[in-house]
Amino acid sequence: MKIEPLTVAANFSLTAAASNVSNAQQVLVQNTDGQGKYVHIEKGTSGVRYASFYIAAKDSIIARKNADDEIFCSNDAAGTAGNVNVLFTKVGFYG
């Protein structure tokens, strides 16, 4: 798979720091930590989570979200334990 990074990688820990990652619809999520983490997606700026998933240690995944939805990471499934080792980058695809 080929991706085109469209922003600088940044960390968004907990809902207060959630970001739409420059209105991204595809976000490269990179867990640089030695432990698994949780990624949460909120509807716009409402603070209401509608999706979350677990990302394994030292793994990456491309997540799809709506452009105005916000994304953040945490150490727990409840989204309340802060984390600084997951990076988010807006990406596009090319052939």
GROMACS .gro file of N, CA and C in nm:
model
  285
    1MET      N    1   0.083  -0.117   0.000
    1MET     CA    2   0.000   0.000   0.000
    1MET      C    3   0.089   0.124   0.000
    2LYS      N    4   0.054   0.220  -0.080
    2LYS     CA    5   0.126   0.346  -0.085
    2LYS      C    6   0.039   0.454  -0.023
    3ILE      N    7   0.097   0.533   0.067
    3ILE     CA    8   0.024   0.645   0.126
    3ILE      C    9   0.101   0.773   0.103
    4GLU      N   10   0.030   0.882   0.106
    4GLU     CA   11   0.092   1.013   0.096
    4GLU      C   12   0.063   1.088   0.226
    5PRO      N   13   0.165   1.109   0.310
    5PRO     CA   14   0.143   1.186   0.432
    5PRO      C   15   0.103   1.330   0.397
    6LEU      N   16  -0.003   1.379   0.460
    6LEU     CA   17  -0.053   1.512   0.429
    6LEU      C   18  -0.038   1.609   0.545
    7THR      N   19   0.004   1.560   0.662
    7THR     CA   20   0.030   1.645   0.778
    7THR      C   21   0.148   1.586   0.855
    8VAL      N   22   0.199   1.664   0.948
    8VAL     CA   23   0.303   1.618   1.039
    8VAL      C   24   0.237   1.531   1.146
    9ALA      N   25   0.301   1.421   1.185
    9ALA     CA   26   0.248   1.334   1.289
    9ALA      C   27   0.235   1.411   1.420
   10ALA      N   28   0.121   1.390   1.489
   10ALA     CA   29   0.097   1.459   1.616
   10ALA      C   30   0.025   1.365   1.711
   11ASN      N   31   0.037   1.394   1.841
   11ASN     CA   32  -0.027   1.314   1.944
   11ASN      C   33  -0.148   1.389   1.998
   12PHE      N   34  -0.258   1.319   2.018
   12PHE     CA   35  -0.379   1.377   2.077
   12PHE      C   36  -0.423   1.283   2.187
   13SER      N   37  -0.392   1.318   2.312
   13SER     CA   38  -0.422   1.234   2.426
   13SER      C   39  -0.545   1.286   2.500
   14LEU      N   40  -0.642   1.201   2.519
   14LEU     CA   41  -0.767   1.229   2.589
   14LEU      C   42  -0.859   1.322   2.509
   15THR      N   43  -0.985   1.323   2.546
   15THR     CA   44  -1.087   1.394   2.469
   15THR      C   45  -1.062   1.544   2.461
   16ALA      N   46  -1.003   1.603   2.564
   16ALA     CA   47  -0.976   1.747   2.564
   16ALA      C   48  -0.879   1.787   2.453
   17ALA      N   49  -0.794   1.694   2.410
   17ALA     CA   50  -0.697   1.723   2.305
   17ALA      C   51  -0.737   1.660   2.171
   18ALA      N   52  -0.858   1.605   2.163
   18ALA     CA   53  -0.902   1.540   2.039
   18ALA      C   54  -0.891   1.637   1.922
   19SER      N   55  -0.864   1.582   1.805
   19SER     CA   56  -0.844   1.664   1.686
   19SER      C   57  -0.908   1.598   1.565
   20ASN      N   58  -0.946   1.680   1.468
   20ASN     CA   59  -0.995   1.624   1.341
   20ASN      C   60  -0.879   1.598   1.245
   21VAL      N   61  -0.756   1.623   1.289
   21VAL     CA   62  -0.632   1.600   1.212
   21VAL      C   63  -0.644   1.667   1.074
   22SER      N   64  -0.663   1.796   1.076
   22SER     CA   65  -0.675   1.876   0.952
   22SER      C   66  -0.788   1.824   0.863
   23ASN      N   67  -0.901   1.793   0.926
   23ASN     CA   68  -1.021   1.744   0.854
   23ASN      C   69  -0.994   1.616   0.775
   24ALA      N   70  -0.908   1.530   0.830
   24ALA     CA   71  -0.873   1.405   0.763
   24ALA      C   72  -0.991   1.308   0.759
   25GLN      N   73  -0.998   1.232   0.651
   25GLN     CA   74  -1.090   1.120   0.643
   25GLN      C   75  -1.015   0.988   0.658
   26GLN      N   76  -0.889   0.986   0.623
   26GLN     CA   77  -0.801   0.871   0.646
   26GLN      C   78  -0.689   0.918   0.737
   27VAL      N   79  -0.669   0.845   0.847
   27VAL     CA   80  -0.568   0.883   0.944
   27VAL      C   81  -0.477   0.764   0.970
   28LEU      N   82  -0.347   0.782   0.950
   28LEU     CA   83  -0.249   0.681   0.986
   28LEU      C   84  -0.228   0.691   1.136
   29VAL      N   85  -0.258   0.584   1.208
   29VAL     CA   86  -0.242   0.578   1.353
   29VAL      C   87  -0.121   0.489   1.381
   30GLN      N   88  -0.022   0.545   1.451
   30GLN     CA   89   0.102   0.473   1.480
   30GLN      C   90   0.123   0.464   1.631
   31ASN      N   91   0.124   0.343   1.683
   31ASN     CA   92   0.150   0.321   1.824
   31ASN      C   93   0.299   0.295   1.841
   32THR      N   94   0.371   0.390   1.898
   32THR     CA   95   0.516   0.376   1.915
   32THR      C   96   0.552   0.317   2.051
   33ASP      N   97   0.453   0.285   2.131
   33ASP     CA   98   0.474   0.235   2.267
   33ASP      C   99   0.494   0.084   2.268
   34GLY      N  100   0.546   0.032   2.376
   34GLY     CA  101   0.564  -0.111   2.395
   34GLY      C  102   0.439  -0.181   2.446
   35GLN      N  103   0.330  -0.106   2.467
   35GLN     CA  104   0.202  -0.163   2.511
   35GLN      C  105   0.091  -0.121   2.416
   36GLY      N  106  -0.014  -0.201   2.409
   36GLY     CA  107  -0.128  -0.167   2.326
   36GLY      C  108  -0.200  -0.044   2.379
   37LYS      N  109  -0.270   0.027   2.291
   37LYS     CA  110  -0.341   0.150   2.326
   37LYS      C  111  -0.482   0.148   2.266
   38TYR      N  112  -0.563   0.243   2.304
   38TYR     CA  113  -0.699   0.256   2.252
   38TYR      C  114  -0.711   0.386   2.175
   39VAL      N  115  -0.779   0.380   2.063
   39VAL     CA  116  -0.804   0.497   1.980
   39VAL      C  117  -0.955   0.518   1.978
   40HIS      N  118  -0.997   0.643   1.996
   40HIS     CA  119  -1.138   0.677   2.006
   40HIS      C  120  -1.173   0.782   1.902
   41ILE      N  121  -1.293   0.772   1.846
   41ILE     CA  122  -1.341   0.870   1.749
   41ILE      C  123  -1.470   0.931   1.803
   42GLU      N  124  -1.477   1.064   1.799
   42GLU     CA  125  -1.592   1.138   1.850
   42GLU      C  126  -1.665   1.207   1.736
   43LYS      N  127  -1.795   1.220   1.750
   43LYS     CA  128  -1.878   1.290   1.651
   43LYS      C  129  -1.851   1.439   1.659
   44GLY      N  130  -1.787   1.493   1.556
   44GLY     CA  131  -1.755   1.637   1.553
   44GLY      C  132  -1.683   1.680   1.680
   45THR      N  133  -1.724   1.794   1.734
   45THR     CA  134  -1.664   1.845   1.857
   45THR      C  135  -1.753   1.818   1.978
   46SER      N  136  -1.848   1.727   1.964
   46SER     CA  137  -1.946   1.699   2.069
   46SER      C  138  -1.887   1.633   2.193
   47GLY      N  139  -1.773   1.566   2.178
   47GLY     CA  140  -1.717   1.491   2.289
   47GLY      C  141  -1.783   1.357   2.309
   48VAL      N  142  -1.874   1.319   2.217
   48VAL     CA  143  -1.945   1.192   2.227
   48VAL      C  144  -1.876   1.089   2.138
   49ARG      N  145  -1.820   0.986   2.202
   49ARG     CA  146  -1.751   0.881   2.127
   49ARG      C  147  -1.853   0.791   2.058
   50TYR      N  148  -1.828   0.760   1.932
   50TYR     CA  149  -1.913   0.664   1.861
   50TYR      C  150  -1.834   0.543   1.814
   51ALA      N  151  -1.703   0.547   1.828
   51ALA     CA  152  -1.621   0.432   1.787
   51ALA      C  153  -1.491   0.433   1.865
   52SER      N  154  -1.438   0.314   1.886
   52SER     CA  155  -1.304   0.301   1.944
   52SER      C  156  -1.247   0.166   1.902
   53PHE      N  157  -1.116   0.157   1.904
   53PHE     CA  158  -1.050   0.031   1.870
   53PHE      C  159  -0.916   0.024   1.941
   54TYR      N  160  -0.864  -0.096   1.950
   54TYR     CA  161  -0.737  -0.125   2.015
   54TYR      C  162  -0.630  -0.137   1.908
   55ILE      N  163  -0.515  -0.079   1.935
   55ILE     CA  164  -0.402  -0.093   1.845
   55ILE      C  165  -0.286  -0.154   1.923
   56ALA      N  166  -0.233  -0.261   1.870
   56ALA     CA  167  -0.126  -0.334   1.938
   56ALA      C  168   0.003  -0.252   1.947
   57ALA      N  169   0.091  -0.293   2.037
   57ALA     CA  170   0.220  -0.227   2.055
   57ALA      C  171   0.298  -0.227   1.924
   58LYS      N  172   0.365  -0.115   1.897
   58LYS     CA  173   0.453  -0.100   1.780
   58LYS      C  174   0.381  -0.132   1.649
   59ASP      N  175   0.253  -0.100   1.641
   59ASP     CA  176   0.174  -0.131   1.522
   59ASP      C  177   0.121  -0.002   1.462
   60SER      N  178   0.072  -0.011   1.340
   60SER     CA  179   0.008   0.104   1.275
   60SER      C  180  -0.113   0.054   1.197
   61ILE      N  181  -0.207   0.145   1.176
   61ILE     CA  182  -0.330   0.114   1.105
   61ILE      C  183  -0.382   0.244   1.043
   62ILE      N  184  -0.455   0.232   0.935
   62ILE     CA  185  -0.521   0.350   0.878
   62ILE      C  186  -0.666   0.345   0.918
   63ALA      N  187  -0.710   0.449   0.986
   63ALA     CA  188  -0.848   0.458   1.033
   63ALA      C  189  -0.927   0.552   0.943
   64ARG      N  190  -1.052   0.516   0.914
   64ARG     CA  191  -1.142   0.600   0.833
   64ARG      C  192  -1.239   0.668   0.928
   65LYS      N  193  -1.258   0.799   0.909
   65LYS     CA  194  -1.352   0.876   0.989
   65LYS      C  195  -1.409   0.987   0.904
   66ASN      N  196  -1.514   1.052   0.952
   66ASN     CA  197  -1.568   1.168   0.883
   66ASN      C  198  -1.473   1.287   0.903
   67ALA      N  199  -1.470   1.376   0.808
   67ALA     CA  200  -1.373   1.487   0.812
   67ALA      C  201  -1.383   1.571   0.939
   68ASP      N  202  -1.503   1.594   0.990
   68ASP     CA  203  -1.517   1.679   1.107
   68ASP      C  204  -1.512   1.602   1.239
   69ASP      N  205  -1.506   1.469   1.234
   69ASP     CA  206  -1.496   1.390   1.357
   69ASP      C  207  -1.357   1.403   1.416
   70GLU      N  208  -1.350   1.393   1.548
   70GLU     CA  209  -1.223   1.406   1.618
   70GLU      C  210  -1.174   1.271   1.668
   71ILE      N  211  -1.043   1.257   1.678
   71ILE     CA  212  -0.980   1.131   1.716
   71ILE      C  213  -0.879   1.159   1.827
   72PHE      N  214  -0.867   1.063   1.919
   72PHE     CA  215  -0.768   1.075   2.026
   72PHE      C  216  -0.730   0.937   2.077
   73CYS      N  217  -0.629   0.929   2.161
   73CYS     CA  218  -0.582   0.801   2.214
   73CYS      C  219  -0.587   0.801   2.366
   74SER      N  220  -0.586   0.681   2.421
   74SER     CA  221  -0.579   0.666   2.566
   74SER      C  222  -0.518   0.530   2.600
   75ASN      N  223  -0.484   0.515   2.727
   75ASN     CA  224  -0.428   0.389   2.774
   75ASN      C  225  -0.537   0.288   2.811
   76ASP      N  226  -0.663   0.333   2.819
   76ASP     CA  227  -0.770   0.244   2.861
   76ASP      C  228  -0.891   0.255   2.768
   77ALA      N  229  -0.975   0.152   2.772
   77ALA     CA  230  -1.093   0.147   2.686
   77ALA      C  231  -1.193   0.256   2.719
   78ALA      N  232  -1.193   0.305   2.842
   78ALA     CA  233  -1.287   0.410   2.882
   78ALA      C  234  -1.249   0.547   2.828
   79GLY      N  235  -1.125   0.560   2.780
   79GLY     CA  236  -1.081   0.687   2.723
   79GLY      C  237  -1.039   0.789   2.827
   80THR      N  238  -1.007   0.744   2.949
   80THR     CA  239  -0.977   0.838   3.056
   80THR      C  240  -0.832   0.839   3.103
   81ALA      N  241  -0.751   0.745   3.059
   81ALA     CA  242  -0.610   0.741   3.101
   81ALA      C  243  -0.522   0.797   2.990
   82GLY      N  244  -0.453   0.906   3.017
   82GLY     CA  245  -0.374   0.976   2.917
   82GLY      C  246  -0.264   0.892   2.854
   83ASN      N  247  -0.221   0.934   2.737
   83ASN     CA  248  -0.121   0.860   2.661
   83ASN      C  249  -0.048   0.957   2.569
   84VAL      N  250   0.081   0.934   2.551
   84VAL     CA  251   0.159   1.022   2.462
   84VAL      C  252   0.234   0.946   2.354
   85ASN      N  253   0.206   0.820   2.336
   85ASN     CA  254   0.286   0.740   2.244
   85ASN      C  255   0.210   0.690   2.121
   86VAL      N  256   0.104   0.757   2.085
   86VAL     CA  257   0.031   0.724   1.962
   86VAL      C  258   0.030   0.850   1.877
   87LEU      N  259   0.070   0.835   1.751
   87LEU     CA  260   0.078   0.948   1.659
   87LEU      C  261  -0.028   0.935   1.551
   88PHE      N  262  -0.079   1.050   1.507
   88PHE     CA  263  -0.183   1.055   1.404
   88PHE      C  264  -0.135   1.141   1.288
   89THR      N  265  -0.152   1.093   1.167
   89THR     CA  266  -0.112   1.166   1.047
   89THR      C  267  -0.221   1.155   0.942
   90LYS      N  268  -0.262   1.269   0.888
   90LYS     CA  269  -0.358   1.269   0.777
   90LYS      C  270  -0.288   1.209   0.655
   91VAL      N  271  -0.353   1.113   0.589
   91VAL     CA  272  -0.292   1.051   0.472
   91VAL      C  273  -0.391   1.042   0.356
   92GLY      N  274  -0.333   1.032   0.240
   92GLY     CA  275  -0.409   1.005   0.117
   92GLY      C  276  -0.344   0.885   0.049
   93PHE      N  277  -0.408   0.834  -0.052
   93PHE     CA  278  -0.357   0.717  -0.123
   93PHE      C  279  -0.323   0.757  -0.266
   94TYR      N  280  -0.228   0.687  -0.324
   94TYR     CA  281  -0.196   0.709  -0.465
   94TYR      C  282  -0.155   0.578  -0.528
   95GLY      N  283  -0.156   0.574  -0.657
   95GLY     CA  284  -0.129   0.448  -0.728
   95GLY      C  285   0.004   0.434  -0.780
   0.00000   0.00000   0.00000
